Amino acid sequence: MRLHRLTVTAFGPFATTQEVDFDELSAAGLFLLHGPTGAGKTSVLDAVCYALYGAVPGARQSPGAGLRSDHAPAGTYTEVCLELTVSGRRLEITRRPAQLRPKKRSKGLTTEKAQSWLREHDAESGEWRALSRSHQEIGEEIGQLLGMSREQFCQVVLLPQGDFARFLRADAEARGNLLGRLFDTRRFAAVEERLAELRRTAEHQVRAGDDRLLGIAQRIAQAAGERTVPPLPERQPGDAGFAAAVLEWAAVARGVAHERADIAESALSAAESRRAGARSALDSERELARLQERFAQTRRRAEALEAGRPEREHASERLKRGHQAELVAPALALRDDAERARRGASGAHEHARRLLPAALTDAGAEQLAARERTVRQELGALDAARRAEHRNAEISAERADLDRQARSDDDILQETAGWLAGWESERQALRDRIEDAQEAATRAEQLAGQLEPARHRLEAARRRDTLDVAATDAQQRLNSVREHANTAHETWLDLRERRLRGIAAELAARLEDGEPCAVCGSAVHPEPARAADGHVDQAAEDAALTAYRRADRVRSDTEREHASVRERYAAAGAEAGVSTVAELTTLTERLEREHTEARRLAAGSHAAREALGRAEREHEGRLSAQRQAERRAAARTSRREALEREQGVLRDELSRARGDAASVADRAGQLERQARLLAEAAEAVRAVDTTALRLKEAHDHLASAAYRAGFDTPAAAAAALLTDTARRELQHRVDDWQAEAAAIADRLAEPETRAAADHPPAEPDAARTVHDTAERALRDASSAATTARERRAELGRLSQQAETEVRRLGPVREEYDRVARLAGLTAGTSADNERRMRLESYVLAARLEQVAAAATVRLQRMSSGRYTLVHSDAKAGGLRRSGLGLQVVDAWTGSGRDTATLSGGETFFASLALALGLADVVTDEAGGVRLDTLFIDEGFGSLDDQTLDEVLDVLDSLRERDRSVGIVSHVADLRRRIPTQLEIVKNRNGSEVRRRVPGQRTKS
């Protein structure tokens, strides 16, 4: 990676556009970046980092935070543009952080979003080609090309010497943290964690498998249920040999169960034989008892049958007489029917005679029939009168309906007239509502345009008042930290001056007899200088310098915070104006009330329009109803006159037809009743004559039938006649007696029954007792055998489960042993890991060994071959990390010592050598990306002239690899030694960049 050109605008301390030509600076290989404190030397490096990664190193890591220059005009954008070559591609990266800018169409400020551009130079066409404007795409593209994270870039390109000085003095844990971030060894730590997780998982699986096996063993012990079974194995789940012990114990329990089952089967066979003999004896006694009881019961039934013989003979005689009487039954029924008909006809004749007029009481059937025909002829003549009466009713109904219609239309006309009287005033009121709503809508739009700016001004006024207090507090803090920074600066300058005055005593302390003086070269030291009272050593000066730098950083941060608060206060004041919060609150509330009222009125526009439309439609409907009602009234008048004329003619006709009756229908009813009575009376006279003749014939037929059936009189035949129920009952009784006699005869003839009666009485109870005893013994034996078989089967099934579980657990246990060994080895807890180094520590130790080897090459040149950095993997005590030790070997003494014992100057060039070596190793680790531009920040003030020359020679030798090195330092002697310089000059309007190249005039 080679930097070509950097352009910054309104960035950090640079108010205007400043350009840094790295090609011109890198031509000499070594250039100096210097300037007074706070001028912006570090801001140049921040701009490079921000262009590449969109963030600055150190504490200012959030994009856009504190990047904008406090001196920049309001309309100038903060922008960084970097041109570089990486992996053979020439790229240009431009970035703008999120920042405030003036609004284009109104007063106040708005936030401009962060923007990025990436372009690539086409060598063939000589033009720049746009690649992307996406933050994410640009970040991924630059990250892939550089192969380094932002933190790695800041460590290997910007080389912060203070970090590496701390690295030399740090313990193994701190070194491991830094190396882990630089070399990204998280994957090895992930391997350790993954193996530990696999070990825990496998251990859980093994223990779970043993727990399942133990559960099966407990179920086996429960299923065995015998005290003769030995106790469970004493080994616990997870112990070696636990599975084999469980299988052996299960085999013993299974063998005992087999023996118990065989014994139970033998006992069951014997019990079944005894039960079979007892059952046979019981069946024999039961059969004998049954036959003896059958014979005795049959004898008792025969005696009972003989006792009922008289009753049986009487029933048979009654049944016989009943069969004879059935021959006379039809004649009896015919006589009874004739008598009933005679009585009914006589009653009907007497009823009809009472209803007839006195003149027709003794009339015959023919006279009554002739009178009926006369009445019916008169009834037929009333049909025309009925039609006239029906038409008269229809006319009356129609006239009533016309009257109802007339009343309804009169109501409609009256209501319509009243409604139309107020129509014009109502229509005008609705039109006024619509106009008011339209005016309110216009007023609401105007108020909305005034309300939003008023709200913004109110919010800005509140921010202004809050930021006013914050600005006052920030100014007070700024004054305090400035005073503290000035005091720290004066303290450091005072201590530095005092140390320079006593530097001779410090140099004299290093003199050794016989060794040449580093100043005059003499080997004789007659009067070496001695330290005066109050002598200041380098540690005190360094502590004062550190305190000053810390105070200066606090001052810079406070200045930026104060500037940010002032800028936000000014923006809020510009937006709010001179009005107070109370005034703006009153204005905003008044506008909100007026706007709400205007919107409420405007919302009624649609309802008013709909109401006007409904009213107009109702107006048209009422006019139409009025016209129709008037037309219907005219038509009803002519129709009513025609109906009155027709009804007058019909009433005259009906008056003649109904006579003295109330109506034609009443007259017709009278004639209909007369005709019906006459017809009924004639029919009753004829029925009396007919039924008398039928009754005489029935009496003659009955006397003849009784004589033929063997009865003296019809009354005797009627007395012997049986009902169907009585006949069926007698017949069933006779049939039952006959069936009982036959059954008794058949049973007394059975040879088994007669033979059983000759035997002694049976004893089934004794046989039952013997059988029950054998039955209970069989049940006990069967239960014992079933239990033994089930126990044997259950133990076999459980033993098979245990064997299956052991076979399934075998590979899991082997996997656990293998993973546990690997996890212990990578975690440093295994006995095979002699130095108890974790895998990540082992990889970091290898990287540290590479870094130490690369750093030694330059350290030997810087120290004139005296010092060598050596990696140490000695085992650390306690729980501290091993393998990350670092020692410096002194060639003058031949012994090694910890790097924390180096002096200030030795620590500087040792840390510089370490930083350069680390840059080489990280570069190789990142895929061999060539780093052609490096920056070294401070630390040169602690070197003497000779060591400084050696360090500069080493840095100058980097040009052999076509590298350029930029040194950031305050040391004045470096301005004389390094001719190519980039000076940062600060003034009231912001810092400026000046380049000084040998053979050229100073450029701005």
Coordinates of C-alpha atoms in Angstrom, one line a residue, residues 204-727:
H204 CA -23.1 -35.5 29.4
Q205 CA -23.9 -38.2 26.9
V206 CA -21.8 -40.8 28.6
R207 CA -23.3 -39.9 32.0
A208 CA -26.7 -39.8 30.5
G209 CA -26.1 -43.3 29.0
D210 CA -24.8 -44.7 32.3
D211 CA -27.8 -43.1 34.1
R212 CA -30.1 -44.9 31.6
L213 CA -28.2 -48.1 32.2
L214 CA -28.5 -47.7 35.9
G215 CA -32.2 -47.1 35.5
I216 CA -32.5 -50.3 33.5
A217 CA -30.6 -52.1 36.3
Q218 CA -32.9 -50.7 38.9
R219 CA -35.9 -51.9 36.9
I220 CA -34.2 -55.4 36.7
A221 CA -33.8 -55.5 40.4
Q222 CA -37.5 -54.4 40.8
A223 CA -38.6 -57.0 38.3
A224 CA -36.6 -59.8 40.0
G225 CA -38.3 -59.2 43.3
E226 CA -36.2 -61.9 45.0
R227 CA -33.9 -61.6 48.0
T228 CA -31.6 -64.2 46.4
V229 CA -30.6 -61.8 43.7
P230 CA -27.3 -60.1 44.6
P231 CA -27.3 -56.3 45.2
L232 CA -26.6 -53.8 42.4
P233 CA -22.9 -53.0 41.5
E234 CA -21.2 -50.5 43.7
R235 CA -19.7 -48.6 40.7
Q236 CA -21.4 -45.3 39.9
P237 CA -22.4 -43.9 36.4
G238 CA -19.4 -42.6 34.6
D239 CA -16.9 -45.0 36.4
A240 CA -14.8 -47.3 34.2
G241 CA -16.3 -50.9 34.0
F242 CA -19.7 -49.8 35.1
A243 CA -21.4 -51.2 32.0
A244 CA -19.6 -54.6 32.3
A245 CA -20.6 -54.9 36.0
V246 CA -24.2 -54.2 35.2
L247 CA -24.3 -56.8 32.4
E248 CA -22.7 -59.4 34.7
W249 CA -25.2 -58.7 37.5
A250 CA -28.1 -58.9 35.1
A251 CA -27.0 -62.3 33.8
V252 CA -27.1 -63.7 37.4
A253 CA -30.6 -62.2 38.0
R254 CA -31.8 -63.7 34.7
G255 CA -30.5 -67.2 35.6
V256 CA -32.3 -67.2 39.0
A257 CA -35.5 -66.1 37.3
H258 CA -35.2 -69.1 34.8
E259 CA -34.9 -71.6 37.7
R260 CA -37.8 -70.1 39.5
A261 CA -40.0 -70.3 36.3
D262 CA -39.2 -74.0 35.7
I263 CA -40.2 -74.9 39.3
A264 CA -43.5 -73.0 39.0
E265 CA -44.3 -74.8 35.7
S266 CA -43.9 -78.2 37.4
A267 CA -46.2 -77.2 40.3
L268 CA -48.8 -75.9 37.8
S269 CA -48.9 -79.2 35.9
A270 CA -49.6 -81.2 39.2
A271 CA -52.3 -78.8 40.3
E272 CA -54.1 -79.0 36.9
S273 CA -54.2 -82.9 37.2
R274 CA -55.7 -82.7 40.7
R275 CA -58.3 -80.2 39.5
A276 CA -59.3 -82.3 36.5
G277 CA -60.1 -85.3 38.8
A278 CA -62.1 -83.2 41.2
R279 CA -64.0 -81.7 38.4
S280 CA -65.0 -85.0 36.9
A281 CA -66.3 -86.3 40.3
L282 CA -68.3 -83.0 40.8
D283 CA -69.9 -83.3 37.4
S284 CA -71.0 -86.9 38.1
E285 CA -72.6 -86.0 41.5
R286 CA -74.3 -83.0 39.9
E287 CA -75.8 -85.2 37.1
L288 CA -77.1 -87.8 39.6
A289 CA -78.7 -85.1 41.7
R290 CA -80.2 -83.5 38.7
L291 CA -81.8 -86.8 37.5
Q292 CA -83.2 -87.6 40.9
E293 CA -84.7 -84.1 41.3
R294 CA -86.2 -84.5 37.8
F295 CA -88.0 -87.7 38.7
A296 CA -89.4 -86.3 41.9
Q297 CA -90.6 -83.2 40.2
T298 CA -92.3 -85.2 37.5
R299 CA -94.2 -87.3 40.1
R300 CA -95.4 -84.1 41.8
R301 CA -96.7 -82.7 38.4
A302 CA -98.6 -85.9 37.7
E303 CA -100.4 -85.7 41.1
A304 CA -101.3 -82.1 40.5
L305 CA -102.7 -82.9 37.0
E306 CA -105.0 -85.6 38.4
A307 CA -106.4 -83.3 41.0
G308 CA -107.6 -80.8 38.3
R309 CA -109.6 -83.4 36.2
P310 CA -113.2 -82.1 37.0
E311 CA -112.3 -78.5 36.1
R312 CA -110.8 -79.8 32.8
E313 CA -114.0 -81.7 31.9
H314 CA -116.2 -78.7 32.6
A315 CA -114.1 -76.4 30.4
S316 CA -114.2 -79.0 27.6
E317 CA -118.1 -79.0 27.8
R318 CA -118.3 -75.2 27.7
L319 CA -116.0 -75.1 24.7
K320 CA -118.2 -77.6 22.9
R321 CA -121.5 -75.6 23.5
G322 CA -119.7 -72.5 22.4
H323 CA -118.9 -74.1 19.1
Q324 CA -122.6 -75.0 18.6
A325 CA -123.7 -71.5 19.5
E326 CA -121.4 -70.0 16.9
L327 CA -123.7 -71.4 14.2
V328 CA -126.6 -69.1 15.5
A329 CA -124.3 -66.0 15.9
P330 CA -124.9 -64.6 12.4
A331 CA -128.7 -64.7 12.9
L332 CA -128.4 -63.1 16.3
A333 CA -126.3 -60.3 14.9
L334 CA -128.8 -59.8 12.0
R335 CA -131.7 -59.5 14.5
D336 CA -129.7 -57.1 16.7
D337 CA -128.9 -54.9 13.7
A338 CA -132.5 -54.7 12.6
E339 CA -133.7 -53.7 16.1
R340 CA -131.1 -50.9 16.2
A341 CA -132.1 -49.7 12.8
R342 CA -135.8 -49.7 13.8
R343 CA -135.1 -47.7 16.9
G344 CA -132.9 -45.2 15.0
A345 CA -135.5 -44.6 12.2
S346 CA -138.3 -44.0 14.8
G347 CA -136.2 -41.5 16.7
A348 CA -135.3 -39.6 13.5
H349 CA -139.0 -39.5 12.4
E350 CA -140.1 -38.1 15.7
H351 CA -137.4 -35.4 15.6
A352 CA -138.4 -34.4 12.0
R353 CA -142.1 -34.2 12.9
R354 CA -141.4 -31.7 15.8
L355 CA -139.6 -29.3 13.3
L356 CA -142.3 -29.4 10.6
P357 CA -145.2 -27.0 10.4
A358 CA -148.4 -28.3 12.0
A359 CA -150.0 -28.8 8.6
L360 CA -147.3 -31.3 7.5
T361 CA -147.0 -33.3 10.8
D362 CA -148.9 -36.3 9.5
A363 CA -147.9 -35.9 5.8
G364 CA -146.5 -38.8 3.9
A365 CA -143.2 -39.2 2.2
E366 CA -144.6 -38.2 -1.3
Q367 CA -146.3 -35.0 0.0
L368 CA -143.1 -33.9 1.8
A369 CA -141.0 -34.5 -1.3
A370 CA -143.3 -32.4 -3.5
R371 CA -143.2 -29.5 -1.0
E372 CA -139.3 -29.7 -1.0
R373 CA -139.2 -29.3 -4.8
T374 CA -141.3 -26.1 -4.6
V375 CA -139.0 -24.5 -2.0
R376 CA -135.9 -25.3 -4.0
Q377 CA -137.3 -23.7 -7.1
E378 CA -137.8 -20.5 -5.1
L379 CA -134.2 -20.7 -3.8
G380 CA -132.8 -20.9 -7.3
A381 CA -134.5 -17.7 -8.3
L382 CA -132.4 -15.8 -5.6
D383 CA -129.0 -16.3 -7.5
A384 CA -129.3 -13.0 -9.4
A385 CA -130.1 -11.2 -6.2
R386 CA -127.0 -12.7 -4.5
R387 CA -124.8 -11.3 -7.4
A388 CA -126.4 -7.9 -7.0
E389 CA -125.9 -8.0 -3.3
H390 CA -122.2 -8.9 -3.7
R391 CA -121.7 -6.1 -6.2
N392 CA -123.3 -3.7 -3.9
A393 CA -120.8 -4.7 -1.1
E394 CA -117.9 -4.2 -3.5
I395 CA -119.1 -0.7 -4.5
S396 CA -119.4 0.2 -0.8
A397 CA -115.9 -1.0 -0.1
E398 CA -114.5 0.8 -3.1
R399 CA -116.2 4.1 -2.0
A400 CA -114.7 3.6 1.5
D401 CA -111.3 3.1 -0.1
L402 CA -111.8 6.3 -2.2
D403 CA -112.6 8.2 1.0
R404 CA -109.4 6.9 2.7
Q405 CA -107.3 7.8 -0.4
A406 CA -108.9 11.3 -0.3
R407 CA -108.0 11.8 3.4
S408 CA -104.4 10.6 2.7
D409 CA -103.9 12.9 -0.2
D410 CA -105.3 15.8 1.8
D411 CA -102.7 15.1 4.5
I412 CA -100.0 15.0 1.9
L413 CA -101.0 18.2 0.3
Q414 CA -101.3 20.0 3.6
E415 CA -97.8 18.7 4.8
T416 CA -96.2 19.5 1.5
A417 CA -97.6 23.0 1.5
G418 CA -96.2 23.6 5.0
W419 CA -92.7 22.2 4.1
L420 CA -92.4 24.2 0.9
A421 CA -93.2 27.4 2.8
G422 CA -89.8 27.1 4.6
W423 CA -87.8 25.7 1.7
E424 CA -86.0 28.9 0.6
S425 CA -84.8 29.8 4.1
E426 CA -83.5 26.2 4.7
R427 CA -81.6 26.1 1.3
Q428 CA -80.0 29.4 2.0
A429 CA -78.8 28.2 5.5
L430 CA -77.2 25.1 4.0
R431 CA -75.4 27.2 1.4
D432 CA -74.1 29.5 4.1
R433 CA -72.8 26.4 6.0
I434 CA -70.9 25.3 2.9
E435 CA -69.3 28.7 2.4
D436 CA -68.3 28.9 6.1
A437 CA -66.7 25.4 5.9
Q438 CA -64.8 26.4 2.7
E439 CA -63.5 29.6 4.4
A440 CA -62.5 27.5 7.5
A441 CA -60.5 25.1 5.3
T442 CA -58.6 27.9 3.7
R443 CA -57.9 29.4 7.1
A444 CA -56.8 26.0 8.4
E445 CA -54.2 25.7 5.6
Q446 CA -52.9 29.1 6.4
L447 CA -52.7 28.4 10.1
A448 CA -51.0 25.0 9.5
G449 CA -48.3 26.9 7.5
Q450 CA -47.8 29.2 10.5
L451 CA -48.1 26.4 13.2
E452 CA -45.2 24.2 12.1
P453 CA -42.6 27.0 12.0
A454 CA -43.9 28.2 15.4
R455 CA -43.4 24.7 16.9
H456 CA -39.9 24.5 15.5
R457 CA -39.1 27.9 16.9
L458 CA -40.5 26.9 20.3
E459 CA -38.4 23.7 20.3
A460 CA -35.4 25.7 19.2
A461 CA -36.0 28.3 21.9
R462 CA -36.1 25.5 24.5
R463 CA -32.9 24.0 23.2
R464 CA -31.3 27.5 23.1
D465 CA -32.1 28.1 26.8
T466 CA -30.9 24.6 27.7
L467 CA -27.7 25.0 25.6
D468 CA -27.1 28.5 27.1
V469 CA -26.7 26.9 30.5
A470 CA -24.6 24.1 29.0
A471 CA -22.4 26.6 27.2
T472 CA -21.7 28.5 30.4
D473 CA -20.8 25.2 32.2
A474 CA -18.6 24.2 29.2
Q475 CA -16.9 27.5 29.3
Q476 CA -16.2 27.2 33.0
R477 CA -14.8 23.6 32.5
L478 CA -12.7 24.9 29.5
N479 CA -11.2 27.7 31.6
S480 CA -10.4 25.2 34.3
V481 CA -8.8 22.6 32.0
R482 CA -6.9 25.3 30.1
E483 CA -5.4 26.5 33.4
H484 CA -4.6 23.0 34.4
A485 CA -2.9 22.3 31.0
N486 CA -0.9 25.5 31.2
T487 CA 0.3 24.6 34.7
A488 CA 1.2 21.1 33.5
H489 CA 3.1 22.5 30.5
E490 CA 5.0 25.0 32.7
T491 CA 5.8 22.2 35.2
W492 CA 7.2 20.0 32.4
L493 CA 9.3 22.8 30.8
D494 CA 10.7 23.6 34.3
L495 CA 11.6 20.0 35.0
R496 CA 13.1 19.6 31.5
E497 CA 15.2 22.7 31.9
R498 CA 16.4 21.6 35.4
R499 CA 17.2 18.2 34.0
L500 CA 19.2 19.7 31.1
R501 CA 21.2 21.8 33.6
G502 CA 22.1 18.6 35.5
I503 CA 22.5 16.4 32.4
A504 CA 26.3 16.3 33.1
A505 CA 25.8 14.4 36.4
E506 CA 23.4 12.0 34.6
L507 CA 26.1 11.3 31.9
A508 CA 28.8 11.0 34.6
A509 CA 26.8 8.3 36.3
R510 CA 27.3 6.2 33.2
L511 CA 31.1 6.6 33.2
E512 CA 33.2 3.5 33.9
D513 CA 36.9 3.5 34.6
G514 CA 38.9 2.7 31.4
E515 CA 35.9 3.3 29.2
P516 CA 35.9 6.3 26.9
C517 CA 33.6 9.2 27.6
A518 CA 30.6 9.4 25.3
V519 CA 31.1 13.2 25.2
C520 CA 34.8 13.9 25.0
G521 CA 36.1 10.4 24.2
S522 CA 38.7 10.4 27.1
A523 CA 39.2 7.3 29.1
V524 CA 40.3 9.3 32.2
H525 CA 37.6 10.8 34.3
P526 CA 39.3 13.0 36.9
E527 CA 36.4 15.0 38.1
P528 CA 33.0 13.6 37.1
A529 CA 30.1 15.9 37.7
R530 CA 27.9 15.1 40.7
A531 CA 24.1 15.5 41.0
A532 CA 23.1 18.7 42.8
D533 CA 20.3 18.9 45.3
G534 CA 16.9 18.7 43.6
H535 CA 18.3 17.0 40.5
V536 CA 15.5 15.9 38.1
D537 CA 15.9 12.5 36.4
Q538 CA 14.4 11.3 33.2
A539 CA 11.5 9.4 35.0
A540 CA 10.4 12.7 36.6
E541 CA 10.6 14.5 33.3
D542 CA 8.7 11.7 31.5
A543 CA 6.0 11.7 34.2
A544 CA 5.6 15.5 33.9
L545 CA 5.4 15.2 30.1
T546 CA 2.8 12.4 30.4
A547 CA 0.8 14.6 32.8
Y548 CA 1.0 17.5 30.4
R549 CA -0.1 15.4 27.4
R550 CA -3.0 14.0 29.4
A551 CA -4.0 17.5 30.4
D552 CA -3.6 18.7 26.8
R553 CA -5.8 15.9 25.5
V554 CA -8.4 16.8 28.1
R555 CA -8.2 20.5 27.0
S556 CA -8.6 19.5 23.4
D557 CA -11.6 17.3 24.1
T558 CA -13.1 20.1 26.3
E559 CA -12.5 22.7 23.5
R560 CA -14.2 20.5 21.0
E561 CA -17.1 19.9 23.5
H562 CA -17.4 23.7 24.1
A563 CA -17.3 24.4 20.4
S564 CA -19.9 21.8 19.7
V565 CA -22.2 23.3 22.5
R566 CA -21.6 26.8 21.2
E567 CA -22.4 25.8 17.6
R568 CA -25.6 24.0 18.7
Y569 CA -26.5 27.1 20.8
A570 CA -25.9 29.4 17.8
A571 CA -28.0 27.2 15.6
A572 CA -30.8 27.0 18.1
G573 CA -30.7 30.8 18.6
A574 CA -30.7 31.5 14.9
E575 CA -33.8 29.3 14.5
A576 CA -35.6 30.6 17.6
G577 CA -34.9 34.3 17.0
V578 CA -35.2 36.8 19.9
S579 CA -38.6 35.6 21.2
T580 CA -38.8 34.0 24.6
V581 CA -40.1 30.5 25.3
A582 CA -43.2 32.0 27.0
E583 CA -44.0 34.2 24.0
L584 CA -43.5 31.3 21.6
T585 CA -45.5 29.0 23.8
T586 CA -48.4 31.5 23.9
L587 CA -48.2 32.0 20.1
T588 CA -48.1 28.2 19.4
E589 CA -51.0 27.5 21.7
R590 CA -53.1 30.3 20.1
L591 CA -52.3 29.0 16.6
E592 CA -53.1 25.4 17.7
R593 CA -56.5 26.5 19.1
E594 CA -57.4 28.5 15.9
H595 CA -56.1 25.7 13.7
T596 CA -58.2 23.1 15.6
E597 CA -61.3 25.3 15.4
A598 CA -60.8 25.9 11.7
R599 CA -60.3 22.2 11.0
R600 CA -63.4 21.4 13.0
L601 CA -65.4 23.9 10.9
A602 CA -63.8 22.7 7.7
A603 CA -64.7 19.1 8.5
G604 CA -68.4 20.0 8.2
S605 CA -68.1 20.9 4.5
H606 CA -68.8 17.4 3.3
A607 CA -71.8 17.0 5.7
A608 CA -73.2 20.4 4.7
R609 CA -73.0 19.5 1.0
E610 CA -74.6 16.1 1.6
A611 CA -77.4 17.9 3.6
L612 CA -78.0 20.3 0.8
G613 CA -78.2 17.5 -1.7
R614 CA -80.7 15.6 0.5
A615 CA -82.8 18.7 1.0
E616 CA -82.9 19.4 -2.8
R617 CA -83.9 15.7 -3.5
E618 CA -86.6 16.0 -0.8
H619 CA -87.8 19.2 -2.4
E620 CA -88.2 17.5 -5.8
G621 CA -89.9 14.5 -4.2
R622 CA -92.4 16.6 -2.3
L623 CA -93.3 18.6 -5.5
S624 CA -93.8 15.3 -7.4
A625 CA -96.0 13.9 -4.6
Q626 CA -98.1 17.1 -4.6
R627 CA -98.8 16.9 -8.3
Q628 CA -99.7 13.2 -8.1
A629 CA -102.1 13.8 -5.2
E630 CA -103.9 16.5 -7.2
R631 CA -104.2 14.2 -10.2
R632 CA -105.6 11.4 -8.0
A633 CA -108.2 13.7 -6.4
A634 CA -109.6 14.7 -9.8
A635 CA -109.9 11.0 -10.9
R636 CA -111.6 10.0 -7.6
T637 CA -114.4 12.6 -8.1
S638 CA -115.6 11.1 -11.5
R639 CA -115.2 7.5 -10.1
R640 CA -117.3 8.3 -7.0
E641 CA -120.2 9.6 -9.1
A642 CA -120.4 6.5 -11.3
L643 CA -120.4 4.2 -8.3
E644 CA -123.2 6.1 -6.7
R645 CA -125.5 5.7 -9.8
E646 CA -124.7 2.0 -10.0
Q647 CA -125.3 1.4 -6.3
G648 CA -128.8 3.1 -6.5
V649 CA -130.0 0.6 -9.1
L650 CA -128.7 -2.4 -7.2
R651 CA -130.4 -1.3 -3.9
D652 CA -133.9 -1.2 -5.6
E653 CA -133.4 -4.7 -7.0
L654 CA -132.3 -6.1 -3.6
S655 CA -135.2 -4.6 -1.8
R656 CA -137.7 -6.6 -4.0
A657 CA -135.7 -9.9 -3.7
R658 CA -135.1 -10.2 0.1
G659 CA -138.7 -9.5 1.2
D660 CA -139.0 -9.3 5.0
A661 CA -135.4 -10.7 5.5
A662 CA -132.5 -8.5 6.4
S663 CA -130.7 -9.5 3.3
V664 CA -130.8 -11.8 0.3
A665 CA -128.4 -14.1 2.0
D666 CA -130.8 -14.3 5.0
R667 CA -133.7 -15.1 2.7
A668 CA -131.7 -17.8 0.9
G669 CA -130.8 -19.3 4.3
Q670 CA -134.4 -19.5 5.3
L671 CA -135.4 -21.3 2.1
E672 CA -132.4 -23.6 2.4
R673 CA -133.4 -24.7 5.9
Q674 CA -137.0 -25.3 4.8
A675 CA -135.9 -27.6 1.9
R676 CA -133.5 -29.5 4.2
L677 CA -136.1 -30.1 6.8
L678 CA -138.6 -31.4 4.3
A679 CA -136.1 -33.7 2.7
E680 CA -135.1 -35.1 6.1
A681 CA -138.7 -35.7 7.1
A682 CA -139.5 -37.5 3.9
E683 CA -136.5 -39.7 4.3
A684 CA -137.4 -40.5 8.0
V685 CA -140.9 -41.7 7.0
R686 CA -139.5 -44.0 4.4
A687 CA -136.9 -45.3 6.9
V688 CA -139.5 -46.3 9.5
D689 CA -141.4 -48.5 6.9
T690 CA -138.2 -50.1 5.7
T691 CA -136.7 -51.0 9.2
A692 CA -140.1 -52.6 10.3
L693 CA -140.0 -55.0 7.4
R694 CA -136.3 -55.9 8.1
L695 CA -136.9 -56.6 11.8
K696 CA -139.8 -59.1 11.1
E697 CA -137.6 -61.0 8.6
A698 CA -134.7 -61.2 11.2
H699 CA -136.9 -62.7 13.9
D700 CA -138.0 -65.5 11.5
H701 CA -134.4 -66.4 10.5
L702 CA -133.2 -66.5 14.1
A703 CA -135.8 -69.0 15.3
S704 CA -135.0 -71.4 12.4
A705 CA -131.2 -71.2 13.1
A706 CA -131.5 -71.9 16.8
Y707 CA -133.6 -75.0 16.2
R708 CA -131.1 -76.4 13.7
A709 CA -128.2 -75.8 16.1
G710 CA -129.9 -77.9 18.9
F711 CA -131.2 -75.1 21.1
D712 CA -134.7 -74.9 22.3
T713 CA -134.9 -71.1 22.1
P714 CA -132.8 -68.3 20.6
A715 CA -132.2 -67.1 24.2
A716 CA -130.4 -70.5 25.1
A717 CA -128.2 -70.1 22.0
A718 CA -127.3 -66.6 22.9
A719 CA -126.4 -67.7 26.5
A720 CA -124.1 -70.5 25.2
L721 CA -122.3 -68.1 22.8
L722 CA -118.6 -67.3 23.9
T723 CA -116.6 -64.2 23.2
D724 CA -113.4 -64.6 21.3
T725 CA -111.4 -63.9 24.4
A726 CA -113.3 -66.5 26.5
R727 CA -113.0 -69.1 23.8

